[in-house]
Amino acid sequence: QSALTQPPSASGSPGQSVTISCTGTIRDIGGYNYVSWYQQHPGKAPKLMIYEVSKRPSGVPDRFSGSKSGNTASLTVSGLQAEDEADYYCSSFAHSNNLLFGGGTKLTVL
Amino acid sequence: QVQLQESGPGLVKPSETLSLTCSVSGGFIKGYYWSWIRQPPGKALEWIGYVYYSGSTNYNPSLKSRVTISVDTSKNQISLKLSSVTAADTAVYYCARLYDSSVDVFDIWGQGTMVTVSS
């Protein structure tokens, strides 16, 4: 069982918005603003999409945004496109210099 | 453009030690933290640990007793050793660079290497 809880699946039609949640505790998500999100296409390495809750690396479309409230972080993908279909993983810095990942969410573009 | 390439045996016997190397090209190891992350087939990512270019390390508490991560700046390589492996250690193993001076943001990843633990 992963330390951070994500829904196993999410879906939306092209052009719509989808939000994926990532729930932890005060010892990880709730205690630090160090949440990241990664996109992983089948057979590929993960790609950084969001870091420090809401910052986007250079080259990541602004359709991807992140936020946090309490012990739950969220990734929102707006204007869904076919190439957004992938697995998404959250991660968080945690107490005692640990790092936790979520269980992953499979995003399907209908 | 910095690139990472993992290498090592694809098959390891139970109770033996898994050894992998990550070669860094297009950039230098100095100034960064470097990490290993694994992903069992069909499952989630799991952070294994990281090493600073100076050699200091930090490991996932659940693996700490079996893990050693080291760095060789002269060869631009990072190494992973995981002892006493079992089938549960079967996974794709990725090396990744940590962004800027962070210890939690992986901005560059290798392609990963599959390691199977089986007799």
mmCIF file of C-alpha atoms in Angstrom:
data_model
loop_
_atom_site.group_PDB
_atom_site.id
_atom_site.type_symbol
_atom_site.label_atom_id
_atom_site.label_comp_id
_atom_site.label_asym_id
_atom_site.label_seq_id
_atom_site.Cartn_x
_atom_site.Cartn_y
_atom_site.Cartn_z
ATOM 1 C CA GLN A 1 0.000 0.000 0.000
ATOM 2 C CA SER A 2 1.373 3.390 -1.099
ATOM 3 C CA ALA A 3 1.765 6.076 1.530
ATOM 4 C CA LEU A 4 -0.066 8.721 -0.528
ATOM 5 C CA THR A 5 -3.561 7.905 -1.733
ATOM 6 C CA GLN A 6 -4.626 8.572 -5.312
ATOM 7 C CA PRO A 7 -7.752 7.416 -7.146
ATOM 8 C CA PRO A 8 -6.817 4.512 -9.439
ATOM 9 C CA SER A 9 -8.486 6.096 -12.437
ATOM 10 C CA ALA A 10 -9.812 9.347 -13.843
ATOM 11 C CA SER A 11 -11.254 10.278 -17.203
ATOM 12 C CA GLY A 12 -12.499 13.138 -19.306
ATOM 13 C CA SER A 13 -13.355 14.056 -22.856
ATOM 14 C CA PRO A 14 -11.095 16.157 -25.060
ATOM 15 C CA GLY A 15 -11.284 19.807 -24.062
ATOM 16 C CA GLN A 16 -12.639 19.079 -20.597
ATOM 17 C CA SER A 17 -10.855 19.500 -17.271
ATOM 18 C CA VAL A 18 -9.912 16.697 -14.906
ATOM 19 C CA THR A 19 -8.601 16.905 -11.351
ATOM 20 C CA ILE A 20 -6.595 14.140 -9.679
ATOM 21 C CA SER A 21 -6.253 14.132 -5.913
ATOM 22 C CA CYS A 22 -3.406 12.948 -3.710
ATOM 23 C CA THR A 23 -4.087 12.538 -0.005
ATOM 24 C CA GLY A 24 -1.483 12.219 2.716
ATOM 25 C CA THR A 25 -1.056 13.341 6.297
ATOM 26 C CA ILE A 26 0.325 16.229 8.296
ATOM 27 C CA ARG A 27 3.685 14.385 8.241
ATOM 28 C CA ASP A 28 3.998 14.726 4.489
ATOM 29 C CA ILE A 29 1.675 16.738 2.218
ATOM 30 C CA GLY A 30 0.138 18.729 5.044
ATOM 31 C CA GLY A 31 3.458 19.630 6.619
ATOM 32 C CA TYR A 32 5.460 20.750 3.599
ATOM 33 C CA ASN A 33 4.954 22.570 0.311
ATOM 34 C CA TYR A 34 7.017 19.988 -1.501
ATOM 35 C CA VAL A 35 4.525 18.120 -3.658
ATOM 36 C CA SER A 36 5.432 17.058 -7.180
ATOM 37 C CA TRP A 37 3.499 15.413 -9.994
ATOM 38 C CA TYR A 38 4.883 13.098 -12.672
ATOM 39 C CA GLN A 39 3.386 11.893 -15.953
ATOM 40 C CA GLN A 40 4.282 8.419 -17.177
ATOM 41 C CA HIS A 41 3.366 7.005 -20.555
ATOM 42 C CA PRO A 42 3.462 3.203 -20.976
ATOM 43 C CA GLY A 43 6.988 1.851 -21.110
ATOM 44 C CA LYS A 44 8.503 5.278 -20.537
ATOM 45 C CA ALA A 45 10.234 7.013 -17.667
ATOM 46 C CA PRO A 46 8.219 9.467 -15.580
ATOM 47 C CA LYS A 47 8.292 13.153 -16.549
ATOM 48 C CA LEU A 48 8.152 16.012 -14.065
ATOM 49 C CA MET A 49 5.000 18.095 -14.555
ATOM 50 C CA ILE A 50 4.605 20.077 -11.320
ATOM 51 C CA TYR A 51 6.902 20.738 -8.355
ATOM 52 C CA GLU A 52 6.599 22.626 -5.072
ATOM 53 C CA VAL A 53 2.801 22.194 -5.251
ATOM 54 C CA SER A 54 2.134 24.510 -8.183
ATOM 55 C CA LYS A 55 5.305 25.339 -10.123
ATOM 56 C CA ARG A 56 5.661 24.199 -13.725
ATOM 57 C CA PRO A 57 9.030 23.286 -15.223
ATOM 58 C CA SER A 58 9.967 24.907 -18.474
ATOM 59 C CA GLY A 59 8.220 23.212 -21.375
ATOM 60 C CA VAL A 60 5.217 21.896 -19.456
ATOM 61 C CA PRO A 61 1.987 23.352 -20.880
ATOM 62 C CA ASP A 62 0.047 25.727 -18.648
ATOM 63 C CA ARG A 63 -2.917 23.365 -19.015
ATOM 64 C CA PHE A 64 -1.321 21.536 -16.097
ATOM 65 C CA SER A 65 -1.724 23.135 -12.687
ATOM 66 C CA GLY A 66 -1.278 22.067 -9.089
ATOM 67 C CA SER A 67 -2.702 23.066 -5.740
ATOM 68 C CA LYS A 68 -2.896 21.934 -2.138
ATOM 69 C CA SER A 69 -5.384 22.171 0.706
ATOM 70 C CA GLY A 70 -4.545 20.667 4.046
ATOM 71 C CA ASN A 71 -3.323 17.107 3.573
ATOM 72 C CA THR A 72 -4.548 16.828 -0.018
ATOM 73 C CA ALA A 73 -2.789 17.953 -3.176
ATOM 74 C CA SER A 74 -4.430 18.130 -6.580
ATOM 75 C CA LEU A 75 -3.360 18.123 -10.204
ATOM 76 C CA THR A 76 -5.728 19.687 -12.716
ATOM 77 C CA VAL A 77 -5.419 19.111 -16.432
ATOM 78 C CA SER A 78 -7.439 21.619 -18.424
ATOM 79 C CA GLY A 79 -8.301 21.388 -22.092
ATOM 80 C CA LEU A 80 -7.654 17.650 -22.158
ATOM 81 C CA GLN A 81 -5.773 16.344 -25.166
ATOM 82 C CA ALA A 82 -5.251 12.802 -26.375
ATOM 83 C CA GLU A 83 -1.566 12.906 -25.457
ATOM 84 C CA ASP A 84 -2.475 13.594 -21.816
ATOM 85 C CA GLU A 85 -3.603 9.980 -21.477
ATOM 86 C CA ALA A 86 -1.034 8.487 -19.102
ATOM 87 C CA ASP A 87 -0.411 7.485 -15.512
ATOM 88 C CA TYR A 88 0.109 10.311 -13.051
ATOM 89 C CA TYR A 89 1.991 10.025 -9.771
ATOM 90 C CA CYS A 90 2.191 12.486 -6.930
ATOM 91 C CA SER A 91 5.122 12.643 -4.530
ATOM 92 C CA SER A 92 5.794 14.486 -1.317
ATOM 93 C CA PHE A 93 8.690 15.213 0.947
ATOM 94 C CA ALA A 94 7.946 13.633 4.303
ATOM 95 C CA HIS A 95 8.977 13.652 7.932
ATOM 96 C CA SER A 96 12.516 12.368 8.663
ATOM 97 C CA ASN A 97 13.783 13.251 5.188
ATOM 98 C CA ASN A 98 11.671 10.583 3.560
ATOM 99 C CA LEU A 99 10.046 10.807 0.136
ATOM 100 C CA LEU A 100 6.689 9.235 -0.651
ATOM 101 C CA PHE A 101 4.924 8.481 -3.909
ATOM 102 C CA GLY A 102 1.243 7.974 -4.509
ATOM 103 C CA GLY A 103 -0.215 4.806 -5.954
ATOM 104 C CA GLY A 104 -0.759 6.409 -9.348
ATOM 105 C CA THR A 105 -3.829 7.437 -11.328
ATOM 106 C CA LYS A 106 -4.539 6.247 -14.832
ATOM 107 C CA LEU A 107 -5.978 9.158 -16.819
ATOM 108 C CA THR A 108 -8.095 8.165 -19.787
ATOM 109 C CA VAL A 109 -9.104 10.644 -22.484
ATOM 110 C CA LEU A 110 -12.461 9.443 -23.742
ATOM 111 C CA GLN B 1 21.489 17.968 -22.497
ATOM 112 C CA VAL B 2 22.123 15.729 -19.500
ATOM 113 C CA GLN B 3 21.300 12.077 -20.099
ATOM 114 C CA LEU B 4 21.241 9.152 -17.694
ATOM 115 C CA GLN B 5 21.762 5.498 -18.609
ATOM 116 C CA GLU B 6 21.244 2.630 -16.198
ATOM 117 C CA SER B 7 23.094 -0.634 -16.658
ATOM 118 C CA GLY B 8 23.557 -3.913 -14.857
ATOM 119 C CA PRO B 9 22.410 -7.548 -14.747
ATOM 120 C CA GLY B 10 18.812 -8.120 -15.729
ATOM 121 C CA LEU B 11 18.577 -11.276 -13.620
ATOM 122 C CA VAL B 12 19.649 -11.692 -10.004
ATOM 123 C CA LYS B 13 19.258 -14.766 -7.804
ATOM 124 C CA PRO B 14 17.375 -14.590 -4.498
ATOM 125 C CA SER B 15 19.555 -13.697 -1.487
ATOM 126 C CA GLU B 16 22.227 -12.176 -3.744
ATOM 127 C CA THR B 17 23.145 -8.513 -4.194
ATOM 128 C CA LEU B 18 21.661 -6.411 -6.982
ATOM 129 C CA SER B 19 24.221 -3.994 -8.458
ATOM 130 C CA LEU B 20 23.386 -1.245 -10.945
ATOM 131 C CA THR B 21 25.271 1.685 -12.427
ATOM 132 C CA CYS B 22 23.943 4.970 -13.752
ATOM 133 C CA SER B 23 26.184 6.774 -16.241
ATOM 134 C CA VAL B 24 25.748 10.521 -16.586
ATOM 135 C CA SER B 25 26.518 12.143 -19.943
ATOM 136 C CA GLY B 26 26.225 15.713 -21.187
ATOM 137 C CA GLY B 27 26.830 17.158 -17.742
ATOM 138 C CA PHE B 28 28.594 16.745 -14.446
ATOM 139 C CA ILE B 29 27.677 14.959 -11.252
ATOM 140 C CA LYS B 30 29.057 17.768 -9.109
ATOM 141 C CA GLY B 31 26.528 20.099 -7.524
ATOM 142 C CA TYR B 32 23.581 17.747 -7.627
ATOM 143 C CA TYR B 33 21.805 15.035 -5.680
ATOM 144 C CA TRP B 34 21.237 11.766 -7.550
ATOM 145 C CA SER B 35 18.581 9.211 -6.744
ATOM 146 C CA TRP B 36 17.388 5.702 -7.445
ATOM 147 C CA ILE B 37 13.686 4.940 -7.799
ATOM 148 C CA ARG B 38 12.068 1.631 -8.660
ATOM 149 C CA GLN B 39 8.750 0.456 -10.063
ATOM 150 C CA PRO B 40 7.553 -3.149 -9.777
ATOM 151 C CA PRO B 41 5.647 -4.327 -12.862
ATOM 152 C CA GLY B 42 2.222 -2.706 -12.938
ATOM 153 C CA LYS B 43 2.784 -0.958 -9.633
ATOM 154 C CA ALA B 44 3.680 2.444 -8.238
ATOM 155 C CA LEU B 45 7.000 4.220 -7.985
ATOM 156 C CA GLU B 46 9.089 3.732 -4.852
ATOM 157 C CA TRP B 47 11.931 6.020 -3.801
ATOM 158 C CA ILE B 48 15.056 4.065 -2.828
ATOM 159 C CA GLY B 49 17.446 6.831 -1.799
ATOM 160 C CA TYR B 50 19.780 9.571 -2.934
ATOM 161 C CA VAL B 51 23.444 10.502 -2.872
ATOM 162 C CA TYR B 52 25.010 13.952 -3.040
ATOM 163 C CA TYR B 53 28.034 14.395 -5.271
ATOM 164 C CA SER B 54 30.103 14.702 -2.092
ATOM 165 C CA GLY B 55 29.052 11.193 -1.088
ATOM 166 C CA SER B 56 26.491 11.908 1.634
ATOM 167 C CA THR B 57 23.409 9.711 1.406
ATOM 168 C CA ASN B 58 19.818 9.312 2.565
ATOM 169 C CA TYR B 59 17.739 6.172 2.172
ATOM 170 C CA ASN B 60 14.126 5.058 2.298
ATOM 171 C CA PRO B 61 13.691 3.749 5.857
ATOM 172 C CA SER B 62 12.033 0.595 4.538
ATOM 173 C CA LEU B 63 15.119 -0.310 2.498
ATOM 174 C CA LYS B 64 17.867 1.329 4.525
ATOM 175 C CA SER B 65 19.303 -1.873 5.965
ATOM 176 C CA ARG B 66 19.912 -3.328 2.500
ATOM 177 C CA VAL B 67 20.803 -0.307 0.335
ATOM 178 C CA THR B 68 24.050 1.395 -0.544
ATOM 179 C CA ILE B 69 24.184 4.266 -3.051
ATOM 180 C CA SER B 70 27.538 5.725 -4.008
ATOM 181 C CA VAL B 71 29.004 8.178 -6.487
ATOM 182 C CA ASP B 72 32.165 8.140 -8.595
ATOM 183 C CA THR B 73 32.791 11.662 -9.840
ATOM 184 C CA SER B 74 35.822 10.599 -11.881
ATOM 185 C CA LYS B 75 33.650 8.258 -13.929
ATOM 186 C CA ASN B 76 30.497 10.404 -13.765
ATOM 187 C CA GLN B 77 28.612 7.403 -12.378
ATOM 188 C CA ILE B 78 26.203 6.632 -9.570
ATOM 189 C CA SER B 79 25.870 3.101 -8.208
ATOM 190 C CA LEU B 80 23.179 1.144 -6.411
ATOM 191 C CA LYS B 81 23.655 -1.992 -4.349
ATOM 192 C CA LEU B 82 20.690 -3.805 -2.835
ATOM 193 C CA SER B 83 21.520 -6.861 -0.763
ATOM 194 C CA SER B 84 19.563 -9.988 0.146
ATOM 195 C CA VAL B 85 17.115 -9.572 -2.713
ATOM 196 C CA THR B 86 13.825 -11.428 -2.997
ATOM 197 C CA ALA B 87 11.165 -11.617 -5.687
ATOM 198 C CA ALA B 88 9.645 -8.468 -4.199
ATOM 199 C CA ASP B 89 12.669 -6.550 -5.477
ATOM 200 C CA THR B 90 11.779 -7.348 -9.085
ATOM 201 C CA ALA B 91 11.232 -3.964 -10.722
ATOM 202 C CA VAL B 92 12.315 -1.394 -13.260
ATOM 203 C CA TYR B 93 15.068 0.611 -11.603
ATOM 204 C CA TYR B 94 15.465 4.260 -12.570
ATOM 205 C CA CYS B 95 18.200 6.693 -11.749
ATOM 206 C CA ALA B 96 17.212 10.342 -11.646
ATOM 207 C CA ARG B 97 18.752 13.733 -11.036
ATOM 208 C CA LEU B 98 17.336 15.916 -8.309
ATOM 209 C CA TYR B 99 16.444 19.403 -9.483
ATOM 210 C CA ASP B 100 18.592 22.318 -8.356
ATOM 211 C CA SER B 101 19.454 21.671 -4.694
ATOM 212 C CA SER B 102 16.191 19.938 -3.872
ATOM 213 C CA VAL B 103 15.913 16.470 -2.399
ATOM 214 C CA ASP B 104 12.434 15.778 -3.672
ATOM 215 C CA VAL B 105 12.115 16.910 -7.316
ATOM 216 C CA PHE B 106 13.340 14.570 -10.040
ATOM 217 C CA ASP B 107 13.853 16.578 -13.220
ATOM 218 C CA ILE B 108 15.888 14.159 -15.354
ATOM 219 C CA TRP B 109 15.335 10.406 -15.498
ATOM 220 C CA GLY B 110 17.112 7.520 -17.123
ATOM 221 C CA GLN B 111 15.141 5.134 -19.311
ATOM 222 C CA GLY B 112 15.160 2.511 -16.568
ATOM 223 C CA THR B 113 16.452 -1.026 -16.434
ATOM 224 C CA MET B 114 14.392 -4.115 -15.612
ATOM 225 C CA VAL B 115 15.762 -6.385 -12.910
ATOM 226 C CA THR B 116 14.178 -9.748 -12.226
ATOM 227 C CA VAL B 117 14.928 -11.683 -9.058
ATOM 228 C CA SER B 118 14.598 -15.381 -9.758
ATOM 229 C CA SER B 119 16.542 -18.578 -9.359
#
